[in-house]
PDB file of C-alpha atoms in Angstrom:
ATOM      1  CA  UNK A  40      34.337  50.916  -5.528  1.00 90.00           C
ATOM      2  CA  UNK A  41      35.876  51.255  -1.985  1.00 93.00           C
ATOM      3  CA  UNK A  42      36.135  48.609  -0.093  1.00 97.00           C
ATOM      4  CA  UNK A  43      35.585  49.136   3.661  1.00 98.00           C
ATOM      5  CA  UNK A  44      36.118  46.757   7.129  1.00 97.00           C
ATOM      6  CA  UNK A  45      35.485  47.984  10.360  1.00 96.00           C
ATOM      7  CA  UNK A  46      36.851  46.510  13.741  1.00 97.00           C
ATOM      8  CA  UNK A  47      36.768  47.631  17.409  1.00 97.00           C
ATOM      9  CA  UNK A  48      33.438  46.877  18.110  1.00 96.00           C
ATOM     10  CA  UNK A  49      32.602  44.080  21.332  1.00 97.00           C
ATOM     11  CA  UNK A  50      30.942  44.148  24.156  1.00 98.00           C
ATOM     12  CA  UNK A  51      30.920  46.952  27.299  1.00 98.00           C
ATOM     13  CA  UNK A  52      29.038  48.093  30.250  1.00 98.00           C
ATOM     14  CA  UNK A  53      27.576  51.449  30.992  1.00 98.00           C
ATOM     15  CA  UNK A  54      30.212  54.261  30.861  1.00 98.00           C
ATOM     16  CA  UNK A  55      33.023  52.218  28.896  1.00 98.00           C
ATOM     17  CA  UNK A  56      34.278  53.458  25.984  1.00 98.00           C
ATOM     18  CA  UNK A  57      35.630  51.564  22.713  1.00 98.00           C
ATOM     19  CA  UNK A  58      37.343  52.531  19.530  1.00 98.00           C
ATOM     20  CA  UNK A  59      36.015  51.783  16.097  1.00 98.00           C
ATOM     21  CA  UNK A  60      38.464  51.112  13.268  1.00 98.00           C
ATOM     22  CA  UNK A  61      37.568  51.598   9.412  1.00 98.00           C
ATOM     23  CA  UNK A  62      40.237  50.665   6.830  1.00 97.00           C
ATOM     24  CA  UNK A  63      39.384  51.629   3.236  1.00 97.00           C
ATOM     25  CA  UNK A  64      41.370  50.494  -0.135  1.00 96.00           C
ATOM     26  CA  UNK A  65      41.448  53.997  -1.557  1.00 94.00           C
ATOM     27  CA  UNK A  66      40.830  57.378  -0.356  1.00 91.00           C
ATOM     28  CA  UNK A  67      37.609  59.046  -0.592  1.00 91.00           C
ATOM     29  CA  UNK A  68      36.466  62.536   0.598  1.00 92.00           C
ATOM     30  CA  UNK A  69      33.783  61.899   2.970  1.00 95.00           C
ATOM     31  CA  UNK A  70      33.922  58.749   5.660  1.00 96.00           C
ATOM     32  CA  UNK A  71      31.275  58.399   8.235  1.00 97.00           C
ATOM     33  CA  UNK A  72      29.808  56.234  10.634  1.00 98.00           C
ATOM     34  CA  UNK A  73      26.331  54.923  10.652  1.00 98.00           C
ATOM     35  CA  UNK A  74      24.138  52.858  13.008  1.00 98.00           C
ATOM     36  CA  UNK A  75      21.408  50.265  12.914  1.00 98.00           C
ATOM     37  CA  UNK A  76      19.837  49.143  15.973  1.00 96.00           C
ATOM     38  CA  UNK A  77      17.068  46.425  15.620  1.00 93.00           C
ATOM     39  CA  UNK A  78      13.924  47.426  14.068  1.00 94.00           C
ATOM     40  CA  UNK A  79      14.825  50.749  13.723  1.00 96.00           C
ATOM     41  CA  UNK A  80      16.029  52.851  10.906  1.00 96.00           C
ATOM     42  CA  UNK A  81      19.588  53.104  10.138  1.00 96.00           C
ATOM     43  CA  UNK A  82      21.119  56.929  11.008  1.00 97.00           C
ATOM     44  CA  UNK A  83      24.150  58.432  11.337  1.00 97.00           C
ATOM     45  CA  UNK A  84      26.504  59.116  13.688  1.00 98.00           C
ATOM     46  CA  UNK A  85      29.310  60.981  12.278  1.00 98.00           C
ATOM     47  CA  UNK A  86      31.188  62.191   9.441  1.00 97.00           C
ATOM     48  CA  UNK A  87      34.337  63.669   8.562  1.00 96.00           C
ATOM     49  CA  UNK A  88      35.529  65.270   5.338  1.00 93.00           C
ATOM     50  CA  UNK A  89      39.632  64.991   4.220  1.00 90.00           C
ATOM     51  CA  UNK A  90      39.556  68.760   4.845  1.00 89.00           C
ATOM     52  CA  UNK A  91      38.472  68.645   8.513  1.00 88.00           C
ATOM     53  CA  UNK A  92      35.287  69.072   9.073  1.00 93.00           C
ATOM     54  CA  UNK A  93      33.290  66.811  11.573  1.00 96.00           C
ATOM     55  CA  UNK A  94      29.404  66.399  12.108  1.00 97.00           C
ATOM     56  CA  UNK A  95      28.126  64.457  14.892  1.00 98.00           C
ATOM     57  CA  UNK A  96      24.515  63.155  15.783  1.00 98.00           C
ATOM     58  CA  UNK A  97      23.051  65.381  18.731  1.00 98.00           C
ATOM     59  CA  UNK A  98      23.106  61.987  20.618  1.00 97.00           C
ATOM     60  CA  UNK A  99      26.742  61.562  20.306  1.00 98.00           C
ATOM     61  CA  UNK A 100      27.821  64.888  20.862  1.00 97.00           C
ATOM     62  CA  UNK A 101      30.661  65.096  23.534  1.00 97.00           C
ATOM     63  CA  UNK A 102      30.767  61.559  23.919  1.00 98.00           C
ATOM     64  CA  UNK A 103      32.136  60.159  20.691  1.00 98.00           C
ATOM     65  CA  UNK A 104      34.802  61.532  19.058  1.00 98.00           C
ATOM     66  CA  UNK A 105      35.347  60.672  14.676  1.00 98.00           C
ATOM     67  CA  UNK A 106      38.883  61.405  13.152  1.00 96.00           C
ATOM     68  CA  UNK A 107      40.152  60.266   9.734  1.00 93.00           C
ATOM     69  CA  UNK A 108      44.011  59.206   8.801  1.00 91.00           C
ATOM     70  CA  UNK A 109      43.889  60.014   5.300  1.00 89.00           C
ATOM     71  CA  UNK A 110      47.215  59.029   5.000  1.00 92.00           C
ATOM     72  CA  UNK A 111      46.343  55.896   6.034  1.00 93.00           C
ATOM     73  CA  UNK A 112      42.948  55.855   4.417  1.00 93.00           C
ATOM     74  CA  UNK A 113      41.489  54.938   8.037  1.00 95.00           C
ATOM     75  CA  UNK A 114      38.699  56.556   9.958  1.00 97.00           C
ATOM     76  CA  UNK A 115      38.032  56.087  13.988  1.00 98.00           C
ATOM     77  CA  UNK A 116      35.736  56.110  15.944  1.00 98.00           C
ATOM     78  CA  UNK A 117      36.015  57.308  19.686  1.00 98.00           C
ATOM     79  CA  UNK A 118      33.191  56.316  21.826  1.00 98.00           C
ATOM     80  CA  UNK A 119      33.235  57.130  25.522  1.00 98.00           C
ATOM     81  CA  UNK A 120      30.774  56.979  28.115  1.00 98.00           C
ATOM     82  CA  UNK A 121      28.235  54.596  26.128  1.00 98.00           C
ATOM     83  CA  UNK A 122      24.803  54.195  27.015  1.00 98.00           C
ATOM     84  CA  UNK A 123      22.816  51.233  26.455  1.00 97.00           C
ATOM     85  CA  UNK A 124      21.088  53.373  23.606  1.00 97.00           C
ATOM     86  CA  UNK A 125      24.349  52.720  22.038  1.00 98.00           C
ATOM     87  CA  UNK A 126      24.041  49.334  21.223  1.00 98.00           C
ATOM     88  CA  UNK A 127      23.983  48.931  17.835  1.00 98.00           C
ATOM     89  CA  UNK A 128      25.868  47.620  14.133  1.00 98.00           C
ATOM     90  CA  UNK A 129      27.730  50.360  13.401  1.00 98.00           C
ATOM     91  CA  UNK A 130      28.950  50.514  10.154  1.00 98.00           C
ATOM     92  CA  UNK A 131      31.259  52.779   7.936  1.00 98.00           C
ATOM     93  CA  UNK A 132      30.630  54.614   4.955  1.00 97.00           C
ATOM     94  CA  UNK A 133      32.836  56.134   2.392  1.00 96.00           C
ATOM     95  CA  UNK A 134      31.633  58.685  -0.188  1.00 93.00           C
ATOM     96  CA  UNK A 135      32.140  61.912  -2.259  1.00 91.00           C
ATOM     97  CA  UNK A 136      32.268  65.427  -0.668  1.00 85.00           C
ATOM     98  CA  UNK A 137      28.464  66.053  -1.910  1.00 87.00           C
ATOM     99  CA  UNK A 138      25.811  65.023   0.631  1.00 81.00           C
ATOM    100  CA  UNK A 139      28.968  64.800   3.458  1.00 91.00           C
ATOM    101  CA  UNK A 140      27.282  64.332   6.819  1.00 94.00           C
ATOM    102  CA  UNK A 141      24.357  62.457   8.443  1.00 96.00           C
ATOM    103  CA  UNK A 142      22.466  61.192   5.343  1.00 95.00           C
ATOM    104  CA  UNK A 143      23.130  57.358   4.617  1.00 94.00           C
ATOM    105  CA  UNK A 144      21.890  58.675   0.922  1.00 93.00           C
ATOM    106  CA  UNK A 145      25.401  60.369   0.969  1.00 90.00           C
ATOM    107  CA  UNK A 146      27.557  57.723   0.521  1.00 95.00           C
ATOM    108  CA  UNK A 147      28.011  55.082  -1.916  1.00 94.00           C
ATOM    109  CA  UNK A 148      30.361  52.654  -0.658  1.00 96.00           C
ATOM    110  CA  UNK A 149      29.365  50.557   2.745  1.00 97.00           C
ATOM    111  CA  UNK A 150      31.197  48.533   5.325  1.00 97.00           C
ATOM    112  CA  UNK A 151      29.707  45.100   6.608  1.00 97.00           C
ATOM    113  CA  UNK A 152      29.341  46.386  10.292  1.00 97.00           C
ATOM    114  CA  UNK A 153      30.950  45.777  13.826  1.00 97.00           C
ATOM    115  CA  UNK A 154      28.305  45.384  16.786  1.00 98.00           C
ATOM    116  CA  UNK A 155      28.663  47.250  19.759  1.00 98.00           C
ATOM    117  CA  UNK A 156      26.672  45.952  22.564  1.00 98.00           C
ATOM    118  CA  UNK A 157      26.362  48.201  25.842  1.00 98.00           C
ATOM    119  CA  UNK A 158      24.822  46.810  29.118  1.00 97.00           C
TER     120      UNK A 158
END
């Protein structure tokens, strides 16, 4: 089991930016980051494998920006320009390298959540 807390999140206006924080006990493969806003389904946001690779939501794209310290065992989350749209809990996952990307069915290990909150 990996235990994961976020930080960073808070409260912005329109075209701020903030930076997500994700600090895991242990190293895992895959980290991404999810969202949930009220009453709708939770979906992801980004992911990044320790080789690299990053996937991004088409909603995010060019805006947020995901990188991993796997030294550190930390994953970040960039977010400029936010949109209300943004406003979510946004939580971080940690799992193997199968099912690395978007899926929430992907990952096996799940932060409590930091709220961002854009008006």
């Amino acid at each position: 089991h990996v235990q994961l807390v976020e930080s960073g999140g808070g409260s912005v206006q329109t075209g701020g930016s903030l930076r997500l924080s994700c600090a895991a006990s242990r190293a895992s493969y895959c980290m991404g980051w999810f969202r949930q806003a009220p009453g709708k389904e939770r979906e992801g946001v980004a992911a990044a494998g320790t080789d690299g690779q990053t996937t991004y939501a088409n909603s995010v794209w060019g805006r947020f920006t995901i990188s991993k310290d796997n030294a550190k065992n930390t994953l970040y989350l960039q977010m400029n320009s936010l949109k209300p749209e943004d406003t979510a809990m946004y939580y971080c996952a940690a799992g193997p390298r199968l099912g690395c990307g978007l899926l929430p069915w992907g990952y096996n290990n799940w932060g409590q959540g930091t709220q961002v909150t854009v008006s």
